[in-house]
Coordinates of C-alpha atoms in Angstrom, one line a residue:
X1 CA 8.3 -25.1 14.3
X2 CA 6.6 -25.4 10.6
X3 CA 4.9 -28.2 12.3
X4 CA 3.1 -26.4 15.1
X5 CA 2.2 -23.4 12.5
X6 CA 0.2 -26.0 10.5
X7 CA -1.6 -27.8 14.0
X8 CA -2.4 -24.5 14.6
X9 CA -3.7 -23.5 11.1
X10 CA -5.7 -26.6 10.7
X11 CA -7.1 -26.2 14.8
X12 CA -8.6 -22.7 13.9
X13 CA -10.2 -24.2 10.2
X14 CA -13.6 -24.5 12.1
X15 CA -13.8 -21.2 13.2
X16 CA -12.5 -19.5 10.0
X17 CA -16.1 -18.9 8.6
X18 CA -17.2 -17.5 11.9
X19 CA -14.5 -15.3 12.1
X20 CA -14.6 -13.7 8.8
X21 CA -18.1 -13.3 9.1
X22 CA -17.7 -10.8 12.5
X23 CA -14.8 -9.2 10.4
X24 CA -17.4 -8.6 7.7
X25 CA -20.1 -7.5 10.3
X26 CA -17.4 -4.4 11.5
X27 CA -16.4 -3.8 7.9
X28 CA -13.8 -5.1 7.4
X29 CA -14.3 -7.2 4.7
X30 CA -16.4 -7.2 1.8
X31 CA -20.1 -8.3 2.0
X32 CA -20.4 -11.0 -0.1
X33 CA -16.5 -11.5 -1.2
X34 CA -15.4 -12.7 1.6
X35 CA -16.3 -15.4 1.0
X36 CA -13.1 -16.0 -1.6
X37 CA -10.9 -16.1 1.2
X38 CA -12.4 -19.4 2.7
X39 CA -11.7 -20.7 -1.2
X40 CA -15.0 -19.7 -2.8
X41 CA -13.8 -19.1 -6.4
X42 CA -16.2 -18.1 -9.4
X43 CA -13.4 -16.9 -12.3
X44 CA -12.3 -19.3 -15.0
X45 CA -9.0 -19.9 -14.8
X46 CA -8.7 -19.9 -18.7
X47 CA -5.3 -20.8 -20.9
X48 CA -1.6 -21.0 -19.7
X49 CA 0.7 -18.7 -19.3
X50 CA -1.2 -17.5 -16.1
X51 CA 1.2 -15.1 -13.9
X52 CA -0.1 -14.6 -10.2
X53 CA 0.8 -11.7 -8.0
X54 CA -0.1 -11.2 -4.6
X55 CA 0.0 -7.9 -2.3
X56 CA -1.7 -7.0 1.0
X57 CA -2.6 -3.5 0.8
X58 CA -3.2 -0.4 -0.9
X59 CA 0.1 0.6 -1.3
X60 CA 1.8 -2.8 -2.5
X61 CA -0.8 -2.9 -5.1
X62 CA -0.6 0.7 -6.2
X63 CA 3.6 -0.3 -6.6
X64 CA 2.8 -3.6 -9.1
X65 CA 0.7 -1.1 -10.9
X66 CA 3.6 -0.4 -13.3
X67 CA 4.6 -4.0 -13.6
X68 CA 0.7 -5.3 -14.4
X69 CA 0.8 -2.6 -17.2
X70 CA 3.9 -3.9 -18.9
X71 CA 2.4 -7.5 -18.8
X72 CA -0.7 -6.7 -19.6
X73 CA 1.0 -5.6 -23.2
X74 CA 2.8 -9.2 -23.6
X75 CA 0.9 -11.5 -25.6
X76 CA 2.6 -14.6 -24.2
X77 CA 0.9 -14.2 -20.7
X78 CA -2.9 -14.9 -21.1
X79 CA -4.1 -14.1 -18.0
X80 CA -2.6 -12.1 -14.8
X81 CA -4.3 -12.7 -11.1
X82 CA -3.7 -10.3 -8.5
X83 CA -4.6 -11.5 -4.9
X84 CA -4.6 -9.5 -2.2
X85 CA -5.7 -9.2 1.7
X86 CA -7.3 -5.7 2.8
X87 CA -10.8 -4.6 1.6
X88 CA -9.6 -0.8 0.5
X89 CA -6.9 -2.7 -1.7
X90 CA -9.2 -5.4 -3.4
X91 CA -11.6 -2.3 -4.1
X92 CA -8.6 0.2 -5.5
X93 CA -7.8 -3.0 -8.2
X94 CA -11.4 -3.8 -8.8
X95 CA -12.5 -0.1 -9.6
X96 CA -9.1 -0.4 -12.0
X97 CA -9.6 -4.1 -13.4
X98 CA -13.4 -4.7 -13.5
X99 CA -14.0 -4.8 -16.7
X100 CA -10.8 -6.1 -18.2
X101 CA -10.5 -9.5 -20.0
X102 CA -6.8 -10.6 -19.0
X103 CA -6.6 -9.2 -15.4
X104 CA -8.9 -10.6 -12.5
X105 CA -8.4 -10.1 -8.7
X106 CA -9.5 -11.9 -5.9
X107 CA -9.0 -12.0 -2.1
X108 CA -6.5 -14.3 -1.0
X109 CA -7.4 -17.1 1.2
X110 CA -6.6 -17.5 4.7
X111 CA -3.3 -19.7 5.1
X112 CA -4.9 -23.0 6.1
X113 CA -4.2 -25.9 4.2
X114 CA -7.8 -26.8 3.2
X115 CA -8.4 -23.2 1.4
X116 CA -5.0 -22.8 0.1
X117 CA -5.2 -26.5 -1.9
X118 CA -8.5 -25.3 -3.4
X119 CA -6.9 -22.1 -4.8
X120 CA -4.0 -23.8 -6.1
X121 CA -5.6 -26.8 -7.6
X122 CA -7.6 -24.0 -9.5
X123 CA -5.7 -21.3 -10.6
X124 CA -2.7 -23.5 -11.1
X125 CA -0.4 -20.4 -11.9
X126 CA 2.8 -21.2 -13.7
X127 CA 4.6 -18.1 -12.0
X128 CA 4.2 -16.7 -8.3
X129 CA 5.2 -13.4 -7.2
X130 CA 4.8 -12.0 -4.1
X131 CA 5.4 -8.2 -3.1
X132 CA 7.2 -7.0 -0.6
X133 CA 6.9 -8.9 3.1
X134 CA 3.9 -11.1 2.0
X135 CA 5.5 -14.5 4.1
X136 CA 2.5 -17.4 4.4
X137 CA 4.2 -20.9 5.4
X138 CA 1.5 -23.2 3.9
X139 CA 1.1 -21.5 0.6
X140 CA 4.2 -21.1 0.1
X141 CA 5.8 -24.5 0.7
X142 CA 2.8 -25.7 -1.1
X143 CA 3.3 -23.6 -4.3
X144 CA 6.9 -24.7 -4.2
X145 CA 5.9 -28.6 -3.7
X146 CA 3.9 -27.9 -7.3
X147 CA 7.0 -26.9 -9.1
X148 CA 5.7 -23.6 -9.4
X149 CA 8.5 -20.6 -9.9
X150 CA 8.2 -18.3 -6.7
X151 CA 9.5 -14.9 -6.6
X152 CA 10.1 -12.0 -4.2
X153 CA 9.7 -8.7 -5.3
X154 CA 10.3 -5.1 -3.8
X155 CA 10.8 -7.2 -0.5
X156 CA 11.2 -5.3 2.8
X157 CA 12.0 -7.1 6.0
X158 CA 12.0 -4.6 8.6
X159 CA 14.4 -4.6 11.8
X160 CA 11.4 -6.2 13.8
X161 CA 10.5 -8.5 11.3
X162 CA 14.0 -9.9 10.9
X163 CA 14.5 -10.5 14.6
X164 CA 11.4 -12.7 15.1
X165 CA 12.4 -14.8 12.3
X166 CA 15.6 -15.3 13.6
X167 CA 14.6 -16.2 17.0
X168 CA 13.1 -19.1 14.7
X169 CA 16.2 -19.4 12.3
X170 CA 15.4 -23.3 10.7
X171 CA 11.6 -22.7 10.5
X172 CA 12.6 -19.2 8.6
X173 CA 15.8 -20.8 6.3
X174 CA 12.9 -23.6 4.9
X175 CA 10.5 -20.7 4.4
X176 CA 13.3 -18.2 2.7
X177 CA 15.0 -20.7 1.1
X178 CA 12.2 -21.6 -1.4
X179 CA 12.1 -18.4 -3.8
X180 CA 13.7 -18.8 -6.7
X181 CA 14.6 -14.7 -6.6
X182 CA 14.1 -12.4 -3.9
X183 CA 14.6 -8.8 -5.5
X184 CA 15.0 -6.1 -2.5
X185 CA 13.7 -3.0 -1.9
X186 CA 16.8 -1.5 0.4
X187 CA 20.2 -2.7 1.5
X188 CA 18.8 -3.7 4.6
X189 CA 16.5 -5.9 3.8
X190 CA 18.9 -7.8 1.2
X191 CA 21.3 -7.9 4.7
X192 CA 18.5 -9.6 6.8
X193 CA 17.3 -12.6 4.1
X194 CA 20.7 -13.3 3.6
X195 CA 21.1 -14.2 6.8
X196 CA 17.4 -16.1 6.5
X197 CA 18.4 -18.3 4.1
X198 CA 17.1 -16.9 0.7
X199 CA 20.0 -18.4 -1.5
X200 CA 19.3 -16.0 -4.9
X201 CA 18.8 -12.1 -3.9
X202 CA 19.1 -8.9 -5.8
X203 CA 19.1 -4.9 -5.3
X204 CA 17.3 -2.6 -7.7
X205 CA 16.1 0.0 -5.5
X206 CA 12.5 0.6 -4.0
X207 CA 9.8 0.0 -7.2
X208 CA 7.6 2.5 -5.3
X209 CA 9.5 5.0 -7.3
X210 CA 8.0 3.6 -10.5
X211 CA 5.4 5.4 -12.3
X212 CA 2.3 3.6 -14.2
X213 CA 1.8 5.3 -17.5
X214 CA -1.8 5.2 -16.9
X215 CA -3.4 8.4 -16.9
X216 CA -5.1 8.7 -13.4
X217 CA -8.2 11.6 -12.9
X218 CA -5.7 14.0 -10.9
X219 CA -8.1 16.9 -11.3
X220 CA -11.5 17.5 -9.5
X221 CA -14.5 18.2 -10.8
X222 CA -14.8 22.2 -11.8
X223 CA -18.2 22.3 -9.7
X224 CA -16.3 21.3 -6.3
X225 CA -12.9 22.7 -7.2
X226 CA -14.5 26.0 -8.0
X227 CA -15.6 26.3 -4.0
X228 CA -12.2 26.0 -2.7
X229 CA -9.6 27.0 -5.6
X230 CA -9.0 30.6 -3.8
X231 CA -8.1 29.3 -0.8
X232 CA -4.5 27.9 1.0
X233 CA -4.6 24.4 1.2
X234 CA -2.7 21.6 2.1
X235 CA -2.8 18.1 2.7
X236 CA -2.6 15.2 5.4
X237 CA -2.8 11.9 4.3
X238 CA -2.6 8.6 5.3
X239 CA -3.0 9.5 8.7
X240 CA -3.9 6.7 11.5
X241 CA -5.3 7.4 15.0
X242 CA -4.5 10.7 16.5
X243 CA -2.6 12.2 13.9
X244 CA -5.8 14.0 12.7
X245 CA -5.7 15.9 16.3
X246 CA -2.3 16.7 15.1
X247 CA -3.2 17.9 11.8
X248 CA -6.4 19.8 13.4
X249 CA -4.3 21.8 15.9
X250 CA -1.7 22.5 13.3
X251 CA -5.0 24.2 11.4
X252 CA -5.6 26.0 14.2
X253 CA -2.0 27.4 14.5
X254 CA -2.3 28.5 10.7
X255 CA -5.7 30.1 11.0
X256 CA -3.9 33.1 13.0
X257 CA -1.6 33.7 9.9
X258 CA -3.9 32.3 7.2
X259 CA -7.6 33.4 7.7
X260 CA -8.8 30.9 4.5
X261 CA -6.5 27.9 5.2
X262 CA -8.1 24.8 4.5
X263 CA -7.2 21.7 5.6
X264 CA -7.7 18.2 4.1
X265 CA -7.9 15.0 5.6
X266 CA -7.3 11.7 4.0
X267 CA -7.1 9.5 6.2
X268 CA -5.7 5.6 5.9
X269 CA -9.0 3.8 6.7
X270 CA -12.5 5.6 5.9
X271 CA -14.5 3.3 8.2
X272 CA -12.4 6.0 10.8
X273 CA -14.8 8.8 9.4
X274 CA -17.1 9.1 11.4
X275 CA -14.7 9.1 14.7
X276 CA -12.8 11.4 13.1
X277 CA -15.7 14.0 12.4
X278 CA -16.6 13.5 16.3
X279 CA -12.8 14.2 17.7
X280 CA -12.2 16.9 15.1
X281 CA -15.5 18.9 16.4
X282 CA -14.4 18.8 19.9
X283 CA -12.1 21.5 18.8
X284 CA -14.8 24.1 16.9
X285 CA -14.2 23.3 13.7
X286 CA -16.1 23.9 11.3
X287 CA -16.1 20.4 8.9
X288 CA -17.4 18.9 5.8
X289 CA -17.1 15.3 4.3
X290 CA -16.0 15.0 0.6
X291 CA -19.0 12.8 -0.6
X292 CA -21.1 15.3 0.8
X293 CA -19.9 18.3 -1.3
X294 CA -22.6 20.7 -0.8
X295 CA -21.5 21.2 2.8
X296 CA -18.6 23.0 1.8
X297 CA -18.6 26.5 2.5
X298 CA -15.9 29.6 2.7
X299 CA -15.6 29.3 6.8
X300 CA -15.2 25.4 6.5
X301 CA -11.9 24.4 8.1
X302 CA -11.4 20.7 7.4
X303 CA -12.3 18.4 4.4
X304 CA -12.3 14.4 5.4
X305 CA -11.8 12.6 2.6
X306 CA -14.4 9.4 3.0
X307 CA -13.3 7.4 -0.2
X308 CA -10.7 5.3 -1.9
X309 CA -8.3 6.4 -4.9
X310 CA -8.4 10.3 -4.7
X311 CA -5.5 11.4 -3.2
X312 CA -3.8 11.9 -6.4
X313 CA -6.6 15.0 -7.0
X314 CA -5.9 16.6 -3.8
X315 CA -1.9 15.9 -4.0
X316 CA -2.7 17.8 -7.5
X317 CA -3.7 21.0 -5.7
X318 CA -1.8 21.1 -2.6
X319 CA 2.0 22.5 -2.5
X320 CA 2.5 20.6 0.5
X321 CA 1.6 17.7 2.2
X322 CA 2.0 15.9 5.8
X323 CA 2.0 11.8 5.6
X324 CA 1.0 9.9 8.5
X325 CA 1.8 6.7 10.6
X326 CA 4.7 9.1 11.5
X327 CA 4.1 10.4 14.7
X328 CA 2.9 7.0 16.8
X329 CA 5.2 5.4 19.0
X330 CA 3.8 2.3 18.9
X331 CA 4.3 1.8 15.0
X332 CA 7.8 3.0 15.4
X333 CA 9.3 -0.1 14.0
X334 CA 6.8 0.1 10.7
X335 CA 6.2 4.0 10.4
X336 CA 5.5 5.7 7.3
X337 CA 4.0 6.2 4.0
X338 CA 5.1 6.0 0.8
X339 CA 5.7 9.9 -0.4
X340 CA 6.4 9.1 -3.7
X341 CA 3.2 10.1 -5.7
X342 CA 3.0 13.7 -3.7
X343 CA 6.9 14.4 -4.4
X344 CA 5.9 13.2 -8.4
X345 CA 3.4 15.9 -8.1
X346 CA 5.7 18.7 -6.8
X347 CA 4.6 19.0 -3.7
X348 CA 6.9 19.2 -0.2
X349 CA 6.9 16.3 2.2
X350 CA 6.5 16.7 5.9
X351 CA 6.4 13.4 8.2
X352 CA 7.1 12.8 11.8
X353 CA 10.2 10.6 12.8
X354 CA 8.7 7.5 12.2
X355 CA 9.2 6.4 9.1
X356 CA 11.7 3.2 9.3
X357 CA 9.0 1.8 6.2
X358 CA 10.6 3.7 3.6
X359 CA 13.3 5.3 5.7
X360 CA 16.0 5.4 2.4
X361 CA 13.2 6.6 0.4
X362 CA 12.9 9.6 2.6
X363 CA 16.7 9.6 2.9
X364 CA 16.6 10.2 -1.0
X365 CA 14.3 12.5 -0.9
X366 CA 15.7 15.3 2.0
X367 CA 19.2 15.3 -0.1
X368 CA 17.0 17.0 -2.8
X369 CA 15.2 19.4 -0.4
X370 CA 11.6 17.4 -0.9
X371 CA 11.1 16.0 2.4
X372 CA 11.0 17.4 6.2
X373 CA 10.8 16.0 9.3
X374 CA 8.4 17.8 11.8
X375 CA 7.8 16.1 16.0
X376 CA 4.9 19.2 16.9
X377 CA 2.1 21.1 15.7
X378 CA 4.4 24.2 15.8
X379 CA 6.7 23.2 13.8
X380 CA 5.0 21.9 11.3
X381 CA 2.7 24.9 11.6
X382 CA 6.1 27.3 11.1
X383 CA 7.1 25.2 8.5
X384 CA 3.9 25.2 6.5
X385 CA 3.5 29.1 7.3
X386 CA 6.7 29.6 5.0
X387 CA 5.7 27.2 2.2
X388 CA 2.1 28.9 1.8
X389 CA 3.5 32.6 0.9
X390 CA 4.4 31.0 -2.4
X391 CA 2.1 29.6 -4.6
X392 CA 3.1 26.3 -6.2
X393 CA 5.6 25.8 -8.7
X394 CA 6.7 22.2 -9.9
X395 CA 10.5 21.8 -9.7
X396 CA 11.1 20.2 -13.1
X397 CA 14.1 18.8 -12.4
X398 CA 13.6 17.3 -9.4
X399 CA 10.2 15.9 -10.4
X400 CA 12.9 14.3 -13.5
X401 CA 15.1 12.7 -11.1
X402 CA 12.7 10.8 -8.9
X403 CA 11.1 9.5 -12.9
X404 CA 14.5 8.7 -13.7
X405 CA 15.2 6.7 -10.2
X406 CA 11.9 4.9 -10.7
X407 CA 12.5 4.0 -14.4
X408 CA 16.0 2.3 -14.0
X409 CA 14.4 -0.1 -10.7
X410 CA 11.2 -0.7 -12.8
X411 CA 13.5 -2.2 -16.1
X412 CA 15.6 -4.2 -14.0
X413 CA 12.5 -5.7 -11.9
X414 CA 10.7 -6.2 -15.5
X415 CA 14.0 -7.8 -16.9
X416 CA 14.1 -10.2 -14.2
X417 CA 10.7 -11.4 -14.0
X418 CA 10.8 -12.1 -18.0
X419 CA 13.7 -14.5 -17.8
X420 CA 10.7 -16.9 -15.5
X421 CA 7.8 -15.6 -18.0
X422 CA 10.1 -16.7 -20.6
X423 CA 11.1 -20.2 -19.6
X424 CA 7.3 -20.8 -19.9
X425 CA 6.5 -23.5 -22.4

């Protein structure tokens, strides 16, 4: 099978270019940066120890958050690279990371052989550690061909996931087989790459539950939050195709009890904006787009949230929030969002049934009362109507045992990864 994959790979090499350029002509990736995932690399790579970890999206590199903090502080690593895949994700680490000395990202290049030799011959990493389901065949039997440590971290096979390797059990068994540790997020998932092949695997618990020390802005600017601080509010985020209608017809249910409820939208993907803005009027209502503050007025009924790294702000100063990719049947078998950072902030969780992504997450956090299930408008339009007669008040104690869960998984993940660090010469 691992023989096909590669044919494969090296058959579409002559038409990588061409296709990340379309991908870069819809958005999708970055304007001149793409360019790094056909192996175009302009950092040094500078002294050893150089530790390399690797996500795909936003919310695997908002969980190695806490981790890149603790070895940013230990003078024996000299540099730390952080590779990822989406565009929002590379943007998140580069707002965070720009100007810093020790911690570079870059996008990762597509897994054909030609790009992935270029990257490897420079960057040369002395450990590898890859988050959460982050599987490419030619990288990673290359990395292990160098003699270069390769860890697992916070991995999550899903259900799905596990049933298309298995259908190609020796291909996955060579893959699995080559990570020194694979450190699981869930019970499941440490089931599923046992049966793989991965030969050295341990359970901490989910490290999404791990807080960065880094103080993030969570408050808005007086000049914006002074035009809606009167008003009930609460928050959708991470929603993904028609779960906006959702969260619009909700509004509408509230408006007969609430005459100032204001909704905001954040949604997963901002190039979505302007679709949104168009579905969302269909219905009458009156909306305004963050970036464009000076449209909000008293009668407007939906914010849409059209940037990157703010939901923390508007978490902050909502008592409850709704998390998408939920509701749609189609992502049944990878619904969900992490609702850690809202619960941290005291707010209540409400989610649709689909939410197998984090589903003992969620599990954890109904048994303390933090999280809901909702499957209609109305209910999560009776549910909301009851949260909103009370203003918000943090729940210390809860907010202390999600902090608590977090900082025993973070140790243990941090306690792991320095037995590698240390075996560095």
């Amino acid at each position: 099978m691992y023989f096909w994959y590669k044919f494969f790979t090296y058959l579409f090499f002559p038409f990588s270019f061409a296709y990340l350029f379309l991908r870069k002509l819809k958005k999708k990736e970055h304007p001149t940066r793409y360019l790094e995932k056909l192996g175009k690399i302009e950092i040094e790579r500078g002294e050893n120890p150089l530790i390399w970890f690797h996500v795909a999206s936003v919310g695997e590199a908002m969980s190695i958050l806490p981790l890149i903090e603790n070895f940013e502080k230990n003078e024996k690593i000299k540099k730390i690279l952080i590779t990822t895949i989406t565009l929002s994700s590379g943007q998140i680490l580069q707002k965070r990371y720009g100007q810093s000395t020790k911690v570079f990202h870059q996008f990762l290049p597509l897994d054909i052989p030609n790009f992935i030799n270029k990257f490897l011959n420079h960057w040369n990493p002395n450990l590898a550690i890859f988050i959460d389901s982050e599987i490419w065949p030619n990288l990673i039997l290359e990395i292990k061909k160098r003699n270069i440590s390769l860890l697992l971290v916070n991995a999550r096979i899903t259900k799905k996931t596990f049933l298309r390797w298995k259908f190609f059990k020796n291909f996955a068994k060579k893959i699995f087989e080559k990570f020194d540790l694979c450190i699981v997020a869930n019970k499941e998932t440490e089931n599923h790459l046992k049966s793989l092949g991965a030969l050295n695997i341990k359970n901490y618990g989910n490290l999404k539950f791990a807080k960065t020390k880094a103080t993030f802005i969570k408050k808005l600017n007086d000049d914006f939050y002074d035009k809606i601080k009167n008003r009930k509010i609460w928050c959708a985020a991470s929603t993904h195709p028609t779960e906006e209608i959702f969260c619009a017809k909700t509004h509408l249910e509230l408006k007969k009890t609430y005459k100032d409820i204001l909704t905001i939208i954040i949604p997963r993907h901002i190039n979505r904006i302007k679709k949104i803005y168009e579905d969302l009027s269909l219905l009458n209502l009156k909306i305004a787009i963050y970036t464009e503050n000076k449209e909000i007025k008293n009668e407007t009924d939906i914010l849409l949230i059209d940037t990157y790294g703010e939901a923390l702000k508007f978490y902050n100063i909502s008592k409850c929030v709704f998390l998408g990719k939920s509701l749609i049947e189609s992502l049944k078998e990878v619904g969900g969002q992490n609702p850690i950072e809202p619960a941290r902030l005291g707010c209540k969780i409400f989610h649709g049934p689909n939410v197998s992504n984090f589903e003992e997450v969620y599990k954890y956090l109904k048994s303390l009362n933090v999280s809901k299930e909702v499957n209609n408008p109305s209910e999560l339009n009776q549910s909301l109507v009851e949260e909103l007669r009370i203003n918000k008040v943090n729940d210390t104690q809860i907010i202390e045992k999600i902090e608590n869960f977090g900082s025993n998984t973070l140790n243990n993940v941090i306690r792991e990864i320095n037995i590698y660090i240390n075996n560095q010469k």
